[in-house]
Short mmCIF file of C-alpha atoms in Angstrom, two decimals:
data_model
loop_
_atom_site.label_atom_id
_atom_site.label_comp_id
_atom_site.label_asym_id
_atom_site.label_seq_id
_atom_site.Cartn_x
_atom_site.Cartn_y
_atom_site.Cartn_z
CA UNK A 1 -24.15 25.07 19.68
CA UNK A 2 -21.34 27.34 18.23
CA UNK A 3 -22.72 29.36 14.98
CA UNK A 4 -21.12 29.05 12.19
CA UNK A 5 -20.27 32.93 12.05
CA UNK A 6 -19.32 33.23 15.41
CA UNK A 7 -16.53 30.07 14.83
CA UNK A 8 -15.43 32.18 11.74
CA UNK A 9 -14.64 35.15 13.47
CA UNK A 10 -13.20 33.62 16.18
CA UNK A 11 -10.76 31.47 13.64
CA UNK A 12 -9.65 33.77 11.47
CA UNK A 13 -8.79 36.38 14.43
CA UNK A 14 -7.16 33.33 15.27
CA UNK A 15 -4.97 32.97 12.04
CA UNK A 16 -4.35 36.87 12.65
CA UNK A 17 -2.68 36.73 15.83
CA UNK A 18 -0.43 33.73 14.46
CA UNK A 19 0.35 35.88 11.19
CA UNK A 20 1.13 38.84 13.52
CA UNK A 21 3.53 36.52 15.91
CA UNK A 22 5.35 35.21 13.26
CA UNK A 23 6.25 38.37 11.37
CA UNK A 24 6.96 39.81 14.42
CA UNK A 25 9.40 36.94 15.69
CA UNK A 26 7.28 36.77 18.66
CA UNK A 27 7.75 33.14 20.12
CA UNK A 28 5.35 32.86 23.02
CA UNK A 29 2.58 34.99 21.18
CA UNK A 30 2.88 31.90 18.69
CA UNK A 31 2.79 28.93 20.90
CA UNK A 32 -0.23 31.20 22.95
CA UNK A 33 -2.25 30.48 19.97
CA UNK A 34 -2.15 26.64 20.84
CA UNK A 35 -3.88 24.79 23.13
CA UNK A 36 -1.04 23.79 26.06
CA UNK A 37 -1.41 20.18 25.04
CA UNK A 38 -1.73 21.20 21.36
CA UNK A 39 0.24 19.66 18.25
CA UNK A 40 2.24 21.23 15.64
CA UNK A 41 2.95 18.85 12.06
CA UNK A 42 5.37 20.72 9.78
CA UNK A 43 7.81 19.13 7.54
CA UNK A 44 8.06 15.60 8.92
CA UNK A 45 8.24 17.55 12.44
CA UNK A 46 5.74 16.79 15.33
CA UNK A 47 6.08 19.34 18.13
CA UNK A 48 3.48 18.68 21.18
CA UNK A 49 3.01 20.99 23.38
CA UNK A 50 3.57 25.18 24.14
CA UNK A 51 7.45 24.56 25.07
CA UNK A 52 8.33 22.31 22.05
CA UNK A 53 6.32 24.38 19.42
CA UNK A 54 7.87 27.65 21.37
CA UNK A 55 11.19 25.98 20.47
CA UNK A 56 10.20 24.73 16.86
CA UNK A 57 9.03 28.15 16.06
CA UNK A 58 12.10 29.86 17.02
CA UNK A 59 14.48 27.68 15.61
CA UNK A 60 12.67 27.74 12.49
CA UNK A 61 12.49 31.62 12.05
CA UNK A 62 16.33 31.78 13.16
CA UNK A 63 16.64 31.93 9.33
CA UNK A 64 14.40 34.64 7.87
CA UNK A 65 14.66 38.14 8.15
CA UNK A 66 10.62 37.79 8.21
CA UNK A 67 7.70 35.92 7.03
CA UNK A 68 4.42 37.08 6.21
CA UNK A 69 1.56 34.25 6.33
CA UNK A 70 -1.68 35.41 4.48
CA UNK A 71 -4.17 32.55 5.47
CA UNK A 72 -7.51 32.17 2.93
CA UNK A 73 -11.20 31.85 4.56
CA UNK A 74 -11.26 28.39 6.38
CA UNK A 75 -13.36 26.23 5.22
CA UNK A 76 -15.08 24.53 8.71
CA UNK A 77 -17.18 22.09 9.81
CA UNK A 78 -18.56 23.21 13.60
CA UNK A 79 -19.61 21.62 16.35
CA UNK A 80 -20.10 22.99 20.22
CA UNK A 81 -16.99 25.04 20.84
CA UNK A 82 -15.17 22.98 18.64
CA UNK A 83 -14.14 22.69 15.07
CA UNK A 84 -12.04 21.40 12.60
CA UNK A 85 -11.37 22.53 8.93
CA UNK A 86 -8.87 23.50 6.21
CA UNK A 87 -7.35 26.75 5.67
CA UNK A 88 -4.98 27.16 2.54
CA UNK A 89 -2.07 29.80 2.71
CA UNK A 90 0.49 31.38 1.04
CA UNK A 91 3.85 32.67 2.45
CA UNK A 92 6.19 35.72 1.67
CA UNK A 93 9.82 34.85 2.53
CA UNK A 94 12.80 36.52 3.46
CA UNK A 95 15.63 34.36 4.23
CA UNK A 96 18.38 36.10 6.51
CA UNK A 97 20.96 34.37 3.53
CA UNK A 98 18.86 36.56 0.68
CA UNK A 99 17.28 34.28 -0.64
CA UNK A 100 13.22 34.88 -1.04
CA UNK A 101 10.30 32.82 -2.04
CA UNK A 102 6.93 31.63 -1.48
CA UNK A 103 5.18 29.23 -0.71
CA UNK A 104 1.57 28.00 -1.13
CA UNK A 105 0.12 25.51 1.61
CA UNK A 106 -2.49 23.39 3.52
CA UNK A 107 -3.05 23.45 7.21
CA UNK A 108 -5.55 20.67 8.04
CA UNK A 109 -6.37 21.97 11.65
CA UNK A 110 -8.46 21.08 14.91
CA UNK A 111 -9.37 24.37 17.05
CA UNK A 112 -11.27 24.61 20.11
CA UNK A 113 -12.95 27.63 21.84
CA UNK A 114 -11.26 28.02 25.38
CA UNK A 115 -12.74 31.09 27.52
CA UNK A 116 -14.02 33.00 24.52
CA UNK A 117 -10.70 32.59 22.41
CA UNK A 118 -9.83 29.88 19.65
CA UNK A 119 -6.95 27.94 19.55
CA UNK A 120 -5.47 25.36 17.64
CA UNK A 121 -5.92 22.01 19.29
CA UNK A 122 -3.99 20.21 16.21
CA UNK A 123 -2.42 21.38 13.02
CA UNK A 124 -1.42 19.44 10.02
CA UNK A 125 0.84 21.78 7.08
CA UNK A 126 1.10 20.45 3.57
CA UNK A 127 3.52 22.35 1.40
CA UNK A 128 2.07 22.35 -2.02
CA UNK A 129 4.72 25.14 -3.89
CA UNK A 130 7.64 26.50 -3.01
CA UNK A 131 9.66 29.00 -5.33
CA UNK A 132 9.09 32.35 -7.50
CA UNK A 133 5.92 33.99 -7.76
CA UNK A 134 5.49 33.45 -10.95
CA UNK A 135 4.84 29.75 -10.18
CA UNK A 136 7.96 28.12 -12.41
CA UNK A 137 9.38 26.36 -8.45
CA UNK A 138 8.66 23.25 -7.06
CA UNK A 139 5.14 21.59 -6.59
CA UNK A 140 4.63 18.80 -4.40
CA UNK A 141 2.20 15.78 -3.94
CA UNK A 142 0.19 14.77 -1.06
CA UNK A 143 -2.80 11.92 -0.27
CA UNK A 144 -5.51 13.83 -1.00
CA UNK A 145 -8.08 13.37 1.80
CA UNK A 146 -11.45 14.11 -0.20
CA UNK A 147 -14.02 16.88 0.00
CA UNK A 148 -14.04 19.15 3.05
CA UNK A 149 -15.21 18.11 5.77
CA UNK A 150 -12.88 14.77 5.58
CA UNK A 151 -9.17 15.34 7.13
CA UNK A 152 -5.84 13.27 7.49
CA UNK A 153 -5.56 11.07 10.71
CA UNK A 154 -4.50 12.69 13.93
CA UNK A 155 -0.79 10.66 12.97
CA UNK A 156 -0.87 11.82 9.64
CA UNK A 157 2.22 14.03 8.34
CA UNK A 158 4.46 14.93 5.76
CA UNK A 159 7.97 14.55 4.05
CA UNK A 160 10.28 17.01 5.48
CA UNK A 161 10.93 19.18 3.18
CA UNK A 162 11.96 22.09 5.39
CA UNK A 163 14.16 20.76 8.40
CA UNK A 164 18.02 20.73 6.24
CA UNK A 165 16.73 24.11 5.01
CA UNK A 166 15.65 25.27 8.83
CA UNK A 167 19.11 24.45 10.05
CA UNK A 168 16.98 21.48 12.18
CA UNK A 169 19.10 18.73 13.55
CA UNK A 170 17.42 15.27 12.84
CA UNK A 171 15.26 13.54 15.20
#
């Protein structure tokens, strides 16, 4: 059975190497920190799979200049190299128009422990602000699942809120 502490440690250097890859632009780094069947939910976006969240990733940061993530402590429920949880975060964003913002979220998230190193199995991102610091933007509403440990369905996701902004074409 995977401790509790070990998971931890494992997750959050986890949520460091995708912090690192996205500031840094780095587009295989990123999709390396999914599983290669894994799944990526994101504003009304479902990308399955290294290549297509490889692709989402990149198109998506073709508009900042940079984004920093800063993820909170998860909050996990752990089972033999396996786990799922919730990990709320907050971004710092430079748009490559000059625009900034930020943005305050929830990634509902599945990981598993492959050869010693986590990796997201499936992801789930609720946007829950976007706009200034000082908190005078744009708050949005989503089902609200319950009390950790309970999480969204595997088909869950979200409005997009993102993809006209991203420069996405629709699916």
């Amino acid at each position: 059975m995977t401790s509790l502490a070990d998971a931890q440690a494992g997750i959050c250097e986890l949520h460091a190497r995708y912090t690192d890859a996205t500031f840094r632009k780095d587009y295989d780094a990123f999709a390396g920190c999914f599983t290669p069947d894994g799944e990526w939910r994101i504003s009304g976006r479902v990308f399955k799979g290294r290549q297509q969240i490889r692709d989402g990733i990149a198109a998506i940061l073709e508009n900042f200049i940079r984004v920093l993530i800063t993820f909170r402590t998860p909050i996990l429920s752990v089972g033999d190299g396996a786990a799922s949880g919730r990990t709320w975060i907050d971004e710092r964003c430079a748009w490559k128009n000059g625009n900034t913002n930020i943005a305050i979220g929830l990634y509902y998230e599945h990981f598993v422990e492959v050869d010693g190193l986590w990796l997201f199995d499936w992801r789930l991102f609720q946007r829950h602000y976007t706009g200034p610091p000082d908190m005078t933007g744009t708050f949005d509403e989503h089902t609200d699942y319950g009390p950790p440990p309970a999480m969204p369905p595997l088909d869950a996701n979200t409005g997009d809120m993102a993809s006209v902004r991203w420069s996405l074409p629709s699916d």
